[in-house]
Amino acid sequence: MKKIGIFGATGSVGVQTVHIAEKNPDKLRVTVLTCGRNTELFRTQLRKLKPALAVVSAEQAGESTIQALAKEFPRTEFLAGSDGLAQAAEKGDYDVMLNAISGIAGLVPTWRAICGGKDIALANKETIVTGGEFVMAESRKRGLSIIPVDSEHSAIFQCLQSGPATAVARILLCGSGGPFRGYTEERLNGVTVRQALTHPNWKMGRKITVDSATMMNKGLELIETGRLFGIAEDRIEIVIQPQSIIHSMVEYADGAVIAQLGSPDMKGPISYALSFPERWPADVAPLDFRKLSGLDFEPPDEKTFSCLRLAREAMRAGGSSPIALNAANEILVQLFLEGKIRFLDIQKHLERTMDLHVQTAAPDVGSILRIDAEVRARVMERVHRACSA
Ligand code: NDP
């Protein structure tokens, strides 16, 4: 029986993790549960799972919300805010953190969980994009495991089980190409928030869905791949596989390519991260090869979708560049979702941010959060100036 802490339980990955926990009561016990603002859904989850510790991390939730929850669930201890989240991550009574928080808000919980000696099942890619170098080094030093939940990285992790790391020739990082695959820049000009939120294959949270539309998601995943598996950028090739059936592949020195296939359903990779090295039934529709119309492959269009090129450049530059890239992207996606900028403004402002970024070292969580805040402020100022010009 593993004790798990589901951080970001009310989001897309979080809800699917709760589902897996409910299906495996003999294998998983949820002892820690956290949400951001969605206390309504959180209440339902608390009622079902009865964790020992729960956190409402949105600062605006207020003392009265926490008091009401504590009254309704007297056997659960409640903490609040980002301090409560960090405390739960480090001191909570659980074995494995499933980090399904979106954005850089997931970095501190991952870090504090490592400080508390916990293993991590990691969906929050921003942890690795911004702090991957020291997060990976510290977890290795402490003998803790970080198992990826992102479907592509779960696939790579699975493919890597079939040969020694020294024999890996290339990683083939797959992606669907998003809802605007094949679009010209002219056509992208007029796309709406609603169109950007309609992914052809995956049902995900809003931020990652927009990232898939701009191809920034693949850019973040490129950096994530390099840092999780210790592979240089020039040995990672991005392959567009529009059906999202092949989740990624690893090519070995002898020319063999090992691929991981499956229905595009996050319950697969979440279940694998929690069951590894075992495999449990995961409630995922099996692939029906008789009905599969075909598997297509194409290269990504880095010219039209410049976010991908910018991510590649940030990965090469290292240091604070991936942090700046991530910070600018988070704020620009938020502005797009709020209807304050257009779709193509995301990559336009991102390009400008990266052009002006002055490289610094970012050796710890404190410096990452400082760089993140500085870049966000600068981007906001630039967008504001552009809008009022
Ligand atoms: P969602 O937006 O659906 O959910 C995010 C979760 O994090 C919610 O529980 C939300 O709380 C919580 N949250 C948001 N902001 C904060 C904050 N500042 N502090 C603490 N908690 C917060 O995201 P997804 O589930 O789509 O994605 C989660 C992570 O997993 C991302 O890093 C994403 O890139 C990655 N991922 C997601 C995939 C997917 O299929 N969705 C696939 C692969 C990777 P609340 O809703 O209560 O406000």
Coordinates of C-alpha atoms and ligand atoms in Angstrom, one line a residue:
M1 CA 0.0 0.0 0.0
K2 CA 1.5 3.3 -1.2
K3 CA 0.5 6.5 0.5
I4 CA 0.1 9.3 -2.1
G5 CA -0.3 13.0 -2.0
I6 CA -2.2 14.4 -4.9
F7 CA -1.1 18.0 -5.4
G8 CA -3.4 19.9 -7.8
A9 CA -6.2 17.3 -7.3
T10 CA -8.9 19.5 -8.8
G11 CA -7.2 19.9 -12.3
S12 CA -7.3 17.7 -15.3
V13 CA -4.5 15.4 -14.3
G14 CA -5.5 15.6 -10.6
V15 CA -9.0 14.4 -11.3
Q16 CA -7.8 11.4 -13.3
T17 CA -5.4 10.6 -10.5
V18 CA -8.2 10.6 -8.0
H19 CA -10.1 8.2 -10.3
I20 CA -7.1 5.9 -10.4
A21 CA -6.8 6.0 -6.6
E22 CA -10.5 5.1 -6.2
K23 CA -10.0 2.2 -8.6
N24 CA -7.1 0.8 -6.6
P25 CA -8.1 1.0 -2.9
D26 CA -5.9 -2.0 -2.1
K27 CA -2.8 -0.4 -3.6
L28 CA -3.1 3.4 -3.0
R29 CA -4.2 5.5 -0.1
V30 CA -4.6 9.2 -0.6
T31 CA -3.3 10.9 2.6
V32 CA -2.7 14.4 1.3
L33 CA -4.9 16.3 -1.1
T34 CA -4.5 19.9 -2.4
C35 CA -6.5 22.3 -4.5
G36 CA -6.0 25.9 -5.7
R37 CA -9.4 27.7 -5.8
N38 CA -11.9 25.1 -6.7
T39 CA -13.2 24.3 -3.2
E40 CA -16.5 22.9 -4.6
L41 CA -14.9 20.0 -6.4
F42 CA -12.4 19.7 -3.6
R43 CA -15.2 19.1 -1.1
T44 CA -16.5 16.1 -3.2
Q45 CA -12.9 14.7 -3.3
L46 CA -12.5 15.1 0.5
R47 CA -15.7 13.3 1.1
K48 CA -14.6 10.4 -1.0
L49 CA -11.0 10.1 -0.1
K50 CA -10.8 11.3 3.5
P51 CA -7.2 12.4 3.5
A52 CA -5.4 13.1 6.8
L53 CA -4.1 16.5 5.4
A54 CA -5.6 18.9 2.9
V55 CA -4.5 22.3 1.5
V56 CA -6.4 25.1 -0.1
S57 CA -3.5 26.9 -1.7
A58 CA -5.3 29.9 -3.3
E59 CA -4.4 32.9 -1.1
Q60 CA -7.8 34.5 -1.7
A61 CA -9.7 31.4 -0.3
G62 CA -9.8 33.1 3.1
E63 CA -9.9 31.9 6.7
S64 CA -13.7 31.4 6.6
T65 CA -13.4 28.8 3.8
I66 CA -10.8 26.9 5.8
Q67 CA -12.8 27.1 9.0
A68 CA -15.9 25.8 7.2
L69 CA -14.0 22.9 5.6
A70 CA -12.4 22.0 9.0
K71 CA -15.9 21.9 10.5
E72 CA -17.3 19.7 7.7
F73 CA -14.3 17.3 7.8
P74 CA -13.2 17.2 11.4
R75 CA -10.8 14.2 10.8
T76 CA -8.8 16.1 8.2
E77 CA -6.1 18.7 9.1
F78 CA -6.3 21.8 6.9
L79 CA -3.5 24.2 5.8
A80 CA -3.8 27.2 3.5
G81 CA -1.8 29.3 1.0
S82 CA 1.5 28.6 -0.6
D83 CA 3.2 28.2 2.8
G84 CA 0.7 25.5 3.7
L85 CA 1.3 23.8 0.3
A86 CA 5.1 23.8 0.9
Q87 CA 4.7 22.5 4.4
A88 CA 2.4 19.7 3.3
A89 CA 4.8 18.8 0.5
E90 CA 7.7 18.4 2.9
K91 CA 6.1 17.2 6.2
G92 CA 2.9 15.4 5.0
D93 CA 2.6 11.7 5.7
Y94 CA 2.9 10.2 2.2
D95 CA 5.3 8.2 0.1
V96 CA 4.8 9.6 -3.4
M97 CA 3.8 13.1 -4.5
L98 CA 1.7 13.2 -7.7
N99 CA 2.4 16.8 -8.7
A100 CA -0.4 17.9 -11.0
I101 CA -0.2 21.7 -10.2
S102 CA 0.0 23.8 -13.3
G103 CA 2.8 26.3 -13.9
I104 CA 5.8 27.4 -11.9
A105 CA 3.6 27.2 -8.8
G106 CA 4.5 23.5 -8.9
L107 CA 8.3 24.1 -8.4
V108 CA 8.4 24.8 -4.6
P109 CA 6.1 21.8 -3.7
T110 CA 8.4 19.4 -5.8
W111 CA 11.5 20.9 -4.2
R112 CA 10.1 20.7 -0.6
A113 CA 8.9 17.1 -1.3
I114 CA 12.5 16.1 -2.2
C115 CA 13.7 17.8 0.9
G116 CA 11.2 15.7 2.8
G117 CA 12.5 12.5 1.2
K118 CA 9.5 11.8 -1.0
D119 CA 9.4 10.1 -4.4
I120 CA 7.8 12.1 -7.1
A121 CA 5.4 11.3 -10.0
L122 CA 5.8 14.4 -12.0
A123 CA 3.2 16.0 -14.3
N124 CA 4.3 19.5 -13.5
K125 CA 6.8 20.0 -16.4
E126 CA 7.6 23.6 -15.3
T127 CA 9.5 22.1 -12.3
I128 CA 12.0 20.5 -14.7
V129 CA 12.0 23.4 -17.2
T130 CA 12.9 25.9 -14.6
G131 CA 14.8 23.9 -11.9
G132 CA 15.5 20.6 -13.6
E133 CA 19.3 20.7 -13.1
F134 CA 19.3 20.9 -9.3
V135 CA 16.0 19.1 -8.8
M136 CA 17.4 16.0 -10.6
A137 CA 20.8 16.2 -8.9
E138 CA 19.3 16.5 -5.4
S139 CA 16.8 13.7 -6.0
R140 CA 19.6 11.4 -7.3
K141 CA 21.8 12.4 -4.3
R142 CA 19.0 11.4 -1.9
G143 CA 18.1 8.2 -3.8
L144 CA 14.6 9.4 -4.6
S145 CA 12.8 8.7 -7.9
I146 CA 11.2 11.2 -10.2
I147 CA 8.9 9.3 -12.6
P148 CA 7.5 11.4 -15.4
V149 CA 3.7 11.6 -15.9
D150 CA 3.8 13.7 -19.1
S151 CA 2.7 11.1 -21.7
E152 CA 5.8 11.7 -24.0
H153 CA 8.2 11.4 -21.1
S154 CA 6.4 8.4 -19.6
A155 CA 6.8 6.9 -23.1
I156 CA 10.5 7.7 -23.2
F157 CA 11.0 6.4 -19.7
Q158 CA 9.3 3.1 -20.7
C159 CA 11.4 2.8 -23.9
L160 CA 14.5 3.4 -21.9
Q161 CA 13.8 0.2 -19.9
S162 CA 14.9 -1.8 -22.9
G163 CA 18.5 -0.9 -23.1
P164 CA 21.4 0.7 -21.3
A165 CA 21.5 4.6 -21.2
T166 CA 25.0 4.4 -22.8
A167 CA 23.5 2.8 -25.9
V168 CA 20.9 5.5 -26.6
A169 CA 21.5 7.1 -29.9
R170 CA 18.5 9.5 -30.2
I171 CA 15.2 10.3 -28.5
L172 CA 12.3 10.9 -30.8
L173 CA 9.9 13.2 -29.0
C174 CA 6.4 12.9 -30.5
G175 CA 3.6 15.4 -30.6
S176 CA 0.3 15.8 -32.3
G177 CA 1.1 19.2 -33.8
G178 CA -1.9 20.7 -32.0
P179 CA -5.2 22.1 -33.4
F180 CA -3.4 24.5 -35.8
R181 CA -1.1 22.0 -37.5
G182 CA -0.6 23.0 -41.1
Y183 CA -1.8 26.6 -40.6
T184 CA 0.1 29.5 -42.1
E185 CA 1.0 32.6 -40.1
E186 CA -1.8 34.5 -41.9
R187 CA -4.4 31.9 -40.9
L188 CA -3.1 31.9 -37.3
N189 CA -3.7 35.6 -37.1
G190 CA -7.4 35.3 -36.7
V191 CA -7.6 32.3 -34.3
T192 CA -9.8 32.6 -31.2
V193 CA -9.4 31.5 -27.6
R194 CA -12.1 28.9 -28.2
Q195 CA -10.3 27.4 -31.3
A196 CA -7.0 27.3 -29.3
L197 CA -8.8 25.4 -26.5
T198 CA -10.0 22.7 -28.9
H199 CA -7.3 20.1 -29.0
P200 CA -7.8 17.3 -31.6
N201 CA -6.7 14.4 -29.3
W202 CA -6.2 15.3 -25.7
K203 CA -8.5 16.9 -23.1
M204 CA -6.3 18.9 -20.8
G205 CA -6.2 22.1 -18.6
R206 CA -6.4 25.5 -20.3
K207 CA -2.8 26.5 -20.0
I208 CA -1.3 23.3 -21.5
T209 CA -4.0 23.3 -24.2
V210 CA -3.0 26.8 -25.4
D211 CA 0.7 25.7 -25.2
S212 CA -0.2 22.8 -27.5
A213 CA -1.7 25.2 -30.0
T214 CA 1.4 27.5 -30.0
M215 CA 3.7 24.4 -29.9
M216 CA 5.3 25.8 -26.8
N217 CA 4.2 22.7 -25.1
K218 CA 6.6 20.7 -27.3
G219 CA 9.3 23.3 -26.6
L220 CA 8.9 22.9 -22.9
E221 CA 8.9 19.1 -23.4
L222 CA 12.1 19.3 -25.3
I223 CA 13.8 21.0 -22.4
E224 CA 12.1 18.6 -20.0
T225 CA 13.4 15.6 -22.0
G226 CA 17.0 16.9 -21.9
R227 CA 17.0 17.5 -18.2
L228 CA 15.0 14.4 -17.1
F229 CA 17.1 12.0 -19.1
G230 CA 20.4 13.8 -19.4
I231 CA 20.3 14.0 -23.2
A232 CA 21.8 16.9 -25.2
E233 CA 19.5 18.9 -27.4
D234 CA 21.0 17.7 -30.7
R235 CA 20.1 14.1 -29.8
I236 CA 16.4 14.9 -29.4
E237 CA 14.3 15.0 -32.6
I238 CA 10.7 16.2 -32.6
V239 CA 8.4 14.1 -34.7
I240 CA 4.8 15.2 -35.4
Q241 CA 2.6 12.1 -35.1
P242 CA -0.9 13.6 -35.6
Q243 CA -2.9 10.6 -34.3
S244 CA -1.2 10.8 -30.9
I245 CA -0.9 7.0 -30.8
I246 CA 2.9 6.8 -30.7
H247 CA 3.7 8.8 -27.6
S248 CA 7.5 8.8 -28.2
M249 CA 10.4 6.6 -29.2
V250 CA 14.0 5.8 -28.3
E251 CA 16.6 4.8 -31.0
Y252 CA 19.5 2.7 -29.8
A253 CA 23.1 2.4 -31.1
D254 CA 22.2 -0.8 -33.1
G255 CA 19.5 1.1 -35.1
A256 CA 16.6 -0.5 -33.1
V257 CA 13.8 2.0 -32.4
I258 CA 11.6 1.2 -29.4
A259 CA 8.2 3.0 -29.4
Q260 CA 5.5 3.2 -26.8
L261 CA 1.9 3.2 -28.2
G262 CA -1.4 3.6 -26.6
S263 CA -4.7 5.4 -26.7
P264 CA -4.3 9.1 -25.9
D265 CA -5.5 8.9 -22.3
M266 CA -3.6 10.3 -19.4
K267 CA -4.8 7.6 -17.1
G268 CA -2.2 5.4 -18.8
P269 CA 0.9 7.4 -17.9
I270 CA -0.5 8.4 -14.4
S271 CA -1.1 4.8 -13.6
Y272 CA 2.3 3.8 -14.8
A273 CA 4.1 6.4 -12.7
L274 CA 2.2 5.2 -9.6
S275 CA 2.6 1.5 -10.3
F276 CA 6.2 1.4 -11.6
P277 CA 7.9 -1.1 -11.7
E278 CA 4.6 -3.0 -11.8
R279 CA 1.8 -2.4 -14.2
W280 CA -1.9 -2.2 -13.1
P281 CA -5.1 -2.3 -15.2
A282 CA -5.7 1.4 -16.0
D283 CA -9.2 1.8 -17.4
V284 CA -7.7 2.9 -20.8
A285 CA -9.4 1.8 -24.1
P286 CA -7.2 -0.7 -25.8
L287 CA -5.9 0.2 -29.3
D288 CA -7.8 -1.5 -32.0
F289 CA -5.3 -1.9 -34.9
R290 CA -8.0 -3.0 -37.3
K291 CA -9.7 0.4 -37.0
L292 CA -6.5 2.5 -37.0
S293 CA -6.5 4.4 -40.3
G294 CA -2.8 4.9 -40.3
L295 CA 0.2 6.4 -38.6
D296 CA 1.6 9.6 -40.1
F297 CA 4.8 11.4 -39.4
E298 CA 6.1 14.8 -40.3
P299 CA 8.6 17.4 -39.1
P300 CA 7.5 20.3 -36.9
D301 CA 7.0 23.7 -38.5
E302 CA 9.4 25.8 -36.4
K303 CA 9.2 28.8 -38.8
T304 CA 5.5 29.4 -38.3
F305 CA 5.4 28.1 -34.7
S306 CA 8.4 30.1 -33.5
C307 CA 7.8 29.2 -29.8
L308 CA 9.4 25.8 -30.6
R309 CA 12.5 27.5 -32.0
L310 CA 12.7 29.8 -29.0
A311 CA 12.5 26.9 -26.6
R312 CA 15.3 25.1 -28.5
E313 CA 17.5 28.2 -28.3
A314 CA 16.7 28.7 -24.6
M315 CA 17.7 25.0 -24.0
R316 CA 21.0 25.6 -25.7
A317 CA 21.6 28.8 -23.8
G318 CA 20.8 27.2 -20.4
G319 CA 21.2 29.3 -17.2
S320 CA 18.2 31.5 -16.7
S321 CA 17.0 31.3 -20.3
P322 CA 14.5 28.5 -19.8
I323 CA 13.2 30.3 -16.7
A324 CA 12.6 33.5 -18.7
L325 CA 11.0 31.5 -21.5
N326 CA 8.6 29.8 -19.1
A327 CA 7.8 33.0 -17.1
A328 CA 7.0 35.0 -20.2
N329 CA 5.0 32.2 -21.7
E330 CA 2.9 31.7 -18.6
I331 CA 1.9 35.4 -18.4
L332 CA 1.3 35.7 -22.2
V333 CA -0.9 32.6 -22.2
Q334 CA -2.9 34.1 -19.3
L335 CA -3.3 37.4 -21.2
F336 CA -4.4 35.5 -24.3
L337 CA -7.0 33.5 -22.3
E338 CA -8.3 36.8 -20.8
G339 CA -8.7 38.2 -24.4
K340 CA -6.1 40.9 -23.8
I341 CA -3.7 39.9 -26.6
R342 CA -4.1 37.9 -29.8
F343 CA -2.8 34.4 -30.5
L344 CA 0.3 35.5 -32.5
D345 CA 1.1 38.1 -29.9
I346 CA 2.3 35.2 -27.6
Q347 CA 5.2 34.3 -29.9
K348 CA 5.9 37.9 -30.8
H349 CA 6.3 39.1 -27.2
L350 CA 8.1 35.9 -26.4
E351 CA 10.7 36.5 -29.1
R352 CA 11.2 40.1 -27.8
T353 CA 11.6 38.9 -24.2
M354 CA 14.2 36.3 -25.2
D355 CA 16.1 38.8 -27.3
L356 CA 16.4 41.2 -24.4
H357 CA 17.0 38.6 -21.7
V358 CA 20.3 39.0 -19.9
Q359 CA 21.6 35.6 -18.9
T360 CA 22.3 34.9 -15.2
A361 CA 22.9 31.8 -13.1
A362 CA 19.9 30.2 -11.4
P363 CA 21.3 27.7 -8.9
D364 CA 18.4 27.5 -6.5
V365 CA 14.6 27.9 -6.0
G366 CA 15.0 31.5 -4.6
S367 CA 16.9 32.7 -7.7
I368 CA 14.4 31.0 -10.1
L369 CA 11.4 32.7 -8.4
R370 CA 13.2 36.1 -8.5
I371 CA 14.0 35.7 -12.2
D372 CA 10.4 34.5 -12.8
A373 CA 8.9 37.6 -11.1
E374 CA 11.2 40.0 -12.9
V375 CA 10.5 38.6 -16.3
R376 CA 6.7 38.6 -15.7
A377 CA 6.8 42.2 -14.6
R378 CA 8.8 43.2 -17.7
V379 CA 6.5 41.3 -20.1
M380 CA 3.4 42.9 -18.5
E381 CA 5.0 46.4 -18.9
R382 CA 5.9 45.7 -22.6
V383 CA 2.4 44.3 -23.4
H384 CA 0.8 47.3 -21.6
R385 CA 2.9 49.7 -23.6
A386 CA 2.1 47.9 -26.9
C387 CA -1.6 47.9 -26.1
S388 CA -1.7 51.6 -25.3
A389 CA 0.5 52.7 -28.3
Ligands
NDP1 P1 -5.2 22.2 -14.7 O1 -5.2 23.7 -14.9 O2 -6.3 21.4 -15.2 O3 -5.1 22.0 -13.1 C1 -4.1 22.6 -12.3 C2 -4.2 22.2 -10.9 O4 -3.3 23.0 -10.1 C3 -5.6 22.5 -10.2 O5 -5.8 21.6 -9.2 C4 -5.4 23.9 -9.7 O6 -6.3 24.2 -8.6 C5 -4.0 23.8 -9.2 N1 -3.3 25.1 -9.1 C6 -3.4 26.1 -10.1 N2 -2.6 27.2 -9.7 C7 -2.1 26.9 -8.5 C8 -1.2 27.6 -7.6 N3 -0.8 28.8 -7.9 N4 -0.9 26.9 -6.5 C9 -1.4 25.7 -6.2 N5 -2.2 25.0 -7.0 C10 -2.5 25.6 -8.1 O7 -3.8 21.7 -15.2 P2 -3.5 20.3 -15.9 O8 -4.0 19.2 -15.0 O9 -3.9 20.3 -17.3 O10 -1.9 20.3 -15.9 C11 -1.2 20.1 -14.7 C12 0.3 20.0 -15.0 O11 0.5 18.7 -15.7 C13 0.9 21.0 -15.9 O12 2.2 21.3 -15.6 C14 0.8 20.4 -17.3 O13 1.8 21.0 -18.2 C15 1.1 19.0 -17.0 N6 0.5 18.0 -17.9 C16 -0.9 18.0 -18.1 C17 -1.4 17.1 -19.0 C18 -2.9 17.0 -19.1 O14 -3.4 16.1 -19.8 N7 -3.7 17.8 -18.5 C19 -0.6 16.2 -19.8 C20 0.8 16.3 -19.5 C21 1.3 17.2 -18.6 P3 -7.8 24.8 -8.8 O15 -8.3 24.2 -10.1 O16 -8.5 24.3 -7.6 O17 -7.7 26.3 -8.9

